[in-house]
Amino acid sequence: EPEVTQTPSHQVTQMGQEVILRCVPISNHLYFYWYRQILGQKVEFLVSFYNNEISEKSEIFDDQFSVERPDGSNFTLKIRSTKLEDSAMYFCASSGGGGAQETQYFGPGTRLLVL
Amino acid sequence: DAKTTQPTSMDCAEGRAANLPCNHSTISGNEYVYWYRQIHSQGPQYIIHGLKNNETNEMASLIITEDRKSSTLILPHATLRDTAVYYCIALNYGGSQGNLIFGKGTKLSVKP
């Protein structure tokens, strides 16, 4: 069964450093998403991406964040200058052709720890 | 998207049916009811979704009331591996792909 994969599973970085989190969505999907979950808190939407541009973003997704689909398979989230409060699980998701009944499927997540 | 209300926690005996309720009294006609679960800190796992009719798949059944103001997720024979946080989400795609708004969900504990 096709699934969303994410790398790395864990990432430790120093405050102020740049990190890139990688995702390989399900191959025939067209819509891509990033969510995050701070320890003990709710899963929060960050950004959605379609047709090589951002469709929607939350207030969390500020100028420190960017997303990219560098090739036909990867979808990346870059945090330009990490802060302590960026420590969280980051989940990538993808869905198919959009519109009604398009289910989002999630990857296993990347646990980011900013020291 | 409509707000959903779920109990904070529930217990279920292994082998018994787990019935997880969700209230979505402000749901609009074109909003779907989605259920996901999250086992420990893993990625949310899709379970089932529906609009008006009851739905069943290999994981669960979804019963939606006629007025669509509430629904129940049924795990027919709960196992210990079904222990997780279950999220009920009302989602309106409205021409775009829609983002999922997760609440706190119901923490289901399946006990031997």
mmCIF file of C-alpha atoms in Angstrom:
data_model
loop_
_atom_site.group_PDB
_atom_site.id
_atom_site.type_symbol
_atom_site.label_atom_id
_atom_site.label_comp_id
_atom_site.label_asym_id
_atom_site.label_seq_id
_atom_site.Cartn_x
_atom_site.Cartn_y
_atom_site.Cartn_z
ATOM 1 C CA GLU A 1 0.000 0.000 0.000
ATOM 2 C CA PRO A 2 1.438 3.402 -0.943
ATOM 3 C CA GLU A 3 2.471 5.584 1.966
ATOM 4 C CA VAL A 4 3.979 8.942 2.762
ATOM 5 C CA THR A 5 7.577 8.756 3.942
ATOM 6 C CA GLN A 6 9.599 11.328 5.839
ATOM 7 C CA THR A 7 13.268 11.821 6.568
ATOM 8 C CA PRO A 8 14.958 12.122 8.925
ATOM 9 C CA SER A 9 12.937 10.529 11.682
ATOM 10 C CA HIS A 10 14.799 12.623 14.249
ATOM 11 C CA GLN A 11 16.756 15.841 13.899
ATOM 12 C CA VAL A 12 18.656 17.728 16.555
ATOM 13 C CA THR A 13 19.886 21.212 15.726
ATOM 14 C CA GLN A 14 21.226 24.312 17.380
ATOM 15 C CA MET A 15 19.100 27.427 17.668
ATOM 16 C CA GLY A 16 19.628 29.675 14.676
ATOM 17 C CA GLN A 17 20.553 26.861 12.322
ATOM 18 C CA GLU A 18 18.658 25.991 9.165
ATOM 19 C CA VAL A 19 16.910 22.652 8.869
ATOM 20 C CA ILE A 20 15.270 20.939 5.939
ATOM 21 C CA LEU A 21 12.684 18.277 6.558
ATOM 22 C CA ARG A 22 11.968 15.963 3.667
ATOM 23 C CA CYS A 23 8.854 14.145 2.586
ATOM 24 C CA VAL A 24 8.011 11.809 -0.257
ATOM 25 C CA PRO A 25 4.258 12.029 -0.826
ATOM 26 C CA ILE A 26 2.181 9.238 -2.333
ATOM 27 C CA SER A 27 3.189 9.129 -5.987
ATOM 28 C CA ASN A 28 -0.023 10.133 -7.756
ATOM 29 C CA HIS A 29 -1.052 12.757 -5.223
ATOM 30 C CA LEU A 30 -1.211 16.408 -6.168
ATOM 31 C CA TYR A 31 -1.796 18.197 -2.853
ATOM 32 C CA PHE A 32 0.793 18.361 -0.131
ATOM 33 C CA TYR A 33 0.689 19.590 3.450
ATOM 34 C CA TRP A 34 2.804 20.175 6.501
ATOM 35 C CA TYR A 35 1.457 19.980 10.028
ATOM 36 C CA ARG A 36 3.254 20.142 13.337
ATOM 37 C CA GLN A 37 2.585 18.928 16.855
ATOM 38 C CA ILE A 38 4.356 20.401 19.829
ATOM 39 C CA LEU A 39 4.740 17.822 22.589
ATOM 40 C CA GLY A 40 1.468 17.354 24.432
ATOM 41 C CA GLN A 41 -0.443 19.721 22.178
ATOM 42 C CA LYS A 42 -2.777 19.484 19.198
ATOM 43 C CA VAL A 43 -1.775 18.780 15.636
ATOM 44 C CA GLU A 44 -1.623 22.162 13.860
ATOM 45 C CA PHE A 45 -1.829 22.964 10.172
ATOM 46 C CA LEU A 46 1.126 24.841 8.725
ATOM 47 C CA VAL A 47 0.795 24.988 4.952
ATOM 48 C CA SER A 48 -0.737 23.391 1.903
ATOM 49 C CA PHE A 49 0.843 23.260 -1.548
ATOM 50 C CA TYR A 50 -0.550 22.592 -4.982
ATOM 51 C CA ASN A 51 0.674 23.148 -8.508
ATOM 52 C CA ASN A 52 4.029 24.399 -7.261
ATOM 53 C CA GLU A 53 2.668 27.115 -5.062
ATOM 54 C CA ILE A 54 1.328 27.607 -1.581
ATOM 55 C CA SER A 55 -2.458 27.276 -1.458
ATOM 56 C CA GLU A 56 -3.009 28.150 2.154
ATOM 57 C CA LYS A 57 -0.896 28.819 5.219
ATOM 58 C CA SER A 58 -1.513 29.381 8.891
ATOM 59 C CA GLU A 59 -0.209 32.210 11.037
ATOM 60 C CA ILE A 60 2.449 29.828 12.317
ATOM 61 C CA PHE A 61 3.968 29.654 8.842
ATOM 62 C CA ASP A 62 5.925 32.899 8.971
ATOM 63 C CA ASP A 63 8.898 34.081 6.934
ATOM 64 C CA GLN A 64 11.186 31.599 8.677
ATOM 65 C CA PHE A 65 9.378 28.747 6.922
ATOM 66 C CA SER A 66 9.389 27.814 3.272
ATOM 67 C CA VAL A 67 8.275 24.827 1.238
ATOM 68 C CA GLU A 68 9.483 23.472 -2.027
ATOM 69 C CA ARG A 69 8.915 20.615 -4.404
ATOM 70 C CA PRO A 70 12.421 20.401 -5.833
ATOM 71 C CA ASP A 71 11.722 17.432 -8.085
ATOM 72 C CA GLY A 72 8.899 15.104 -8.995
ATOM 73 C CA SER A 73 8.959 13.160 -5.771
ATOM 74 C CA ASN A 74 10.147 15.231 -2.811
ATOM 75 C CA PHE A 75 8.370 17.906 -0.806
ATOM 76 C CA THR A 76 10.457 19.834 1.688
ATOM 77 C CA LEU A 77 9.913 22.138 4.635
ATOM 78 C CA LYS A 78 12.747 24.514 5.425
ATOM 79 C CA ILE A 79 13.073 26.414 8.655
ATOM 80 C CA ARG A 80 15.582 29.160 7.984
ATOM 81 C CA SER A 81 16.705 30.043 11.507
ATOM 82 C CA THR A 82 15.357 27.647 14.079
ATOM 83 C CA LYS A 83 14.041 28.772 17.447
ATOM 84 C CA LEU A 84 13.574 26.748 20.610
ATOM 85 C CA GLU A 85 9.806 26.846 20.095
ATOM 86 C CA ASP A 86 10.162 25.115 16.730
ATOM 87 C CA SER A 87 10.835 21.883 18.603
ATOM 88 C CA ALA A 88 7.966 19.609 17.588
ATOM 89 C CA MET A 89 6.908 16.646 15.497
ATOM 90 C CA TYR A 90 6.463 17.686 11.884
ATOM 91 C CA PHE A 91 4.069 15.674 9.766
ATOM 92 C CA CYS A 92 3.807 15.712 6.012
ATOM 93 C CA ALA A 93 0.558 14.684 4.346
ATOM 94 C CA SER A 94 -0.644 14.300 0.799
ATOM 95 C CA SER A 95 -3.963 13.891 -0.949
ATOM 96 C CA GLY A 96 -5.085 13.066 -4.438
ATOM 97 C CA GLY A 97 -6.933 15.169 -6.960
ATOM 98 C CA GLY A 98 -8.471 17.662 -4.572
ATOM 99 C CA GLY A 99 -12.102 18.510 -3.985
ATOM 100 C CA ALA A 100 -14.588 16.480 -2.055
ATOM 101 C CA GLN A 101 -13.673 13.208 -0.447
ATOM 102 C CA GLU A 102 -9.960 13.654 -0.931
ATOM 103 C CA THR A 103 -8.437 12.026 2.080
ATOM 104 C CA GLN A 104 -5.149 13.260 3.463
ATOM 105 C CA TYR A 105 -2.621 10.572 4.331
ATOM 106 C CA PHE A 106 0.088 11.352 6.824
ATOM 107 C CA GLY A 107 3.698 10.344 7.100
ATOM 108 C CA PRO A 108 5.308 9.071 10.304
ATOM 109 C CA GLY A 109 6.758 12.464 11.168
ATOM 110 C CA THR A 110 10.123 14.033 11.906
ATOM 111 C CA ARG A 111 10.892 14.855 15.502
ATOM 112 C CA LEU A 112 12.791 18.142 15.562
ATOM 113 C CA LEU A 113 14.640 19.203 18.680
ATOM 114 C CA VAL A 114 16.145 22.671 18.782
ATOM 115 C CA LEU A 115 18.754 23.222 21.486
ATOM 116 C CA ASP B 1 -15.271 24.400 9.262
ATOM 117 C CA ALA B 2 -17.666 23.302 11.977
ATOM 118 C CA LYS B 3 -16.373 22.772 15.484
ATOM 119 C CA THR B 4 -16.595 19.242 16.841
ATOM 120 C CA THR B 5 -16.950 18.122 20.455
ATOM 121 C CA GLN B 6 -15.687 14.785 21.749
ATOM 122 C CA PRO B 7 -15.326 13.261 25.202
ATOM 123 C CA THR B 8 -11.834 13.615 26.587
ATOM 124 C CA SER B 9 -11.365 9.933 27.284
ATOM 125 C CA MET B 10 -13.060 6.553 27.112
ATOM 126 C CA ASP B 11 -12.257 3.010 28.159
ATOM 127 C CA CYS B 12 -13.192 -0.144 26.321
ATOM 128 C CA ALA B 13 -12.681 -3.823 27.106
ATOM 129 C CA GLU B 14 -10.647 -5.788 24.624
ATOM 130 C CA GLY B 15 -12.884 -7.652 22.179
ATOM 131 C CA ARG B 16 -15.840 -5.384 22.793
ATOM 132 C CA ALA B 17 -17.155 -2.698 20.476
ATOM 133 C CA ALA B 18 -15.820 0.789 21.054
ATOM 134 C CA ASN B 19 -18.339 3.508 20.309
ATOM 135 C CA LEU B 20 -16.811 6.961 20.070
ATOM 136 C CA PRO B 21 -19.275 9.861 19.864
ATOM 137 C CA CYS B 22 -18.784 13.227 18.217
ATOM 138 C CA ASN B 23 -21.019 16.277 18.209
ATOM 139 C CA HIS B 24 -20.931 18.637 15.247
ATOM 140 C CA SER B 25 -24.144 20.582 15.671
ATOM 141 C CA THR B 26 -23.053 23.464 13.412
ATOM 142 C CA ILE B 27 -21.992 21.286 10.515
ATOM 143 C CA SER B 28 -23.014 22.602 7.109
ATOM 144 C CA GLY B 29 -24.461 20.586 4.275
ATOM 145 C CA ASN B 30 -21.223 20.251 2.338
ATOM 146 C CA GLU B 31 -18.972 19.365 5.267
ATOM 147 C CA TYR B 32 -17.729 15.833 5.580
ATOM 148 C CA VAL B 33 -17.103 14.090 8.884
ATOM 149 C CA TYR B 34 -13.615 12.604 9.001
ATOM 150 C CA TRP B 35 -12.105 10.348 11.638
ATOM 151 C CA TYR B 36 -8.397 9.975 12.236
ATOM 152 C CA ARG B 37 -6.473 8.408 15.071
ATOM 153 C CA GLN B 38 -3.010 8.946 16.456
ATOM 154 C CA ILE B 39 -1.202 6.148 18.211
ATOM 155 C CA HIS B 40 1.323 7.607 20.614
ATOM 156 C CA SER B 41 3.324 10.205 18.611
ATOM 157 C CA GLN B 42 2.895 8.569 15.225
ATOM 158 C CA GLY B 43 1.388 10.366 12.249
ATOM 159 C CA PRO B 44 -2.405 10.654 12.241
ATOM 160 C CA GLN B 45 -3.964 7.630 10.598
ATOM 161 C CA TYR B 46 -7.044 7.986 8.443
ATOM 162 C CA ILE B 47 -9.935 5.768 9.544
ATOM 163 C CA ILE B 48 -13.120 6.672 7.715
ATOM 164 C CA HIS B 49 -15.229 9.566 6.510
ATOM 165 C CA GLY B 50 -18.801 10.256 5.463
ATOM 166 C CA LEU B 51 -21.244 12.931 4.435
ATOM 167 C CA LYS B 52 -24.780 11.716 5.101
ATOM 168 C CA ASN B 53 -24.907 7.962 4.830
ATOM 169 C CA ASN B 54 -23.453 5.481 7.243
ATOM 170 C CA GLU B 55 -20.129 4.103 6.093
ATOM 171 C CA THR B 56 -18.175 0.946 6.817
ATOM 172 C CA ASN B 57 -14.698 -0.158 5.900
ATOM 173 C CA GLU B 58 -12.234 -2.731 7.154
ATOM 174 C CA MET B 59 -11.319 -0.606 10.147
ATOM 175 C CA ALA B 60 -14.552 0.833 11.426
ATOM 176 C CA SER B 61 -18.126 1.946 10.886
ATOM 177 C CA LEU B 62 -19.366 5.502 10.909
ATOM 178 C CA ILE B 63 -22.920 6.237 11.920
ATOM 179 C CA ILE B 64 -24.149 9.764 11.130
ATOM 180 C CA THR B 65 -27.472 10.921 12.551
ATOM 181 C CA GLU B 66 -30.141 11.991 10.115
ATOM 182 C CA ASP B 67 -29.811 15.638 11.114
ATOM 183 C CA ARG B 68 -25.990 15.311 10.791
ATOM 184 C CA LYS B 69 -25.457 16.994 14.127
ATOM 185 C CA SER B 70 -23.594 14.052 15.571
ATOM 186 C CA SER B 71 -21.867 10.861 14.603
ATOM 187 C CA THR B 72 -20.414 7.732 16.182
ATOM 188 C CA LEU B 73 -17.306 5.857 15.202
ATOM 189 C CA ILE B 74 -17.590 2.151 15.936
ATOM 190 C CA LEU B 75 -14.620 -0.166 16.260
ATOM 191 C CA PRO B 76 -16.455 -3.485 16.262
ATOM 192 C CA HIS B 77 -13.902 -5.603 18.141
ATOM 193 C CA ALA B 78 -11.405 -3.373 19.885
ATOM 194 C CA THR B 79 -7.887 -4.671 20.435
ATOM 195 C CA LEU B 80 -5.074 -3.329 22.581
ATOM 196 C CA ARG B 81 -3.548 -1.847 19.425
ATOM 197 C CA ASP B 82 -6.601 0.388 19.043
ATOM 198 C CA THR B 83 -5.504 2.377 22.078
ATOM 199 C CA ALA B 84 -5.015 5.854 20.605
ATOM 200 C CA VAL B 85 -6.367 9.390 20.436
ATOM 201 C CA TYR B 86 -9.298 9.546 18.023
ATOM 202 C CA TYR B 87 -10.114 12.768 16.214
ATOM 203 C CA CYS B 88 -13.436 13.717 14.663
ATOM 204 C CA ILE B 89 -13.027 16.528 12.118
ATOM 205 C CA ALA B 90 -15.610 18.352 10.015
ATOM 206 C CA LEU B 91 -14.095 19.325 6.702
ATOM 207 C CA ASN B 92 -15.383 21.440 3.865
ATOM 208 C CA TYR B 93 -13.258 21.299 0.783
ATOM 209 C CA GLY B 94 -15.172 24.110 -0.857
ATOM 210 C CA GLY B 95 -13.237 23.896 -4.092
ATOM 211 C CA SER B 96 -9.839 23.782 -2.392
ATOM 212 C CA GLN B 97 -8.133 20.867 -0.750
ATOM 213 C CA GLY B 98 -8.936 21.988 2.763
ATOM 214 C CA ASN B 99 -6.765 21.723 5.829
ATOM 215 C CA LEU B 100 -7.586 19.521 8.794
ATOM 216 C CA ILE B 101 -8.280 21.245 12.088
ATOM 217 C CA PHE B 102 -7.477 18.842 14.895
ATOM 218 C CA GLY B 103 -9.063 19.213 18.304
ATOM 219 C CA LYS B 104 -7.969 17.359 21.416
ATOM 220 C CA GLY B 105 -9.812 14.200 20.412
ATOM 221 C CA THR B 106 -10.862 11.255 22.562
ATOM 222 C CA LYS B 107 -8.191 9.173 24.231
ATOM 223 C CA LEU B 108 -9.420 5.611 23.921
ATOM 224 C CA SER B 109 -7.859 3.079 26.260
ATOM 225 C CA VAL B 110 -8.534 -0.543 25.408
ATOM 226 C CA LYS B 111 -8.028 -2.721 28.456
ATOM 227 C CA PRO B 112 -7.472 -6.471 28.621
#
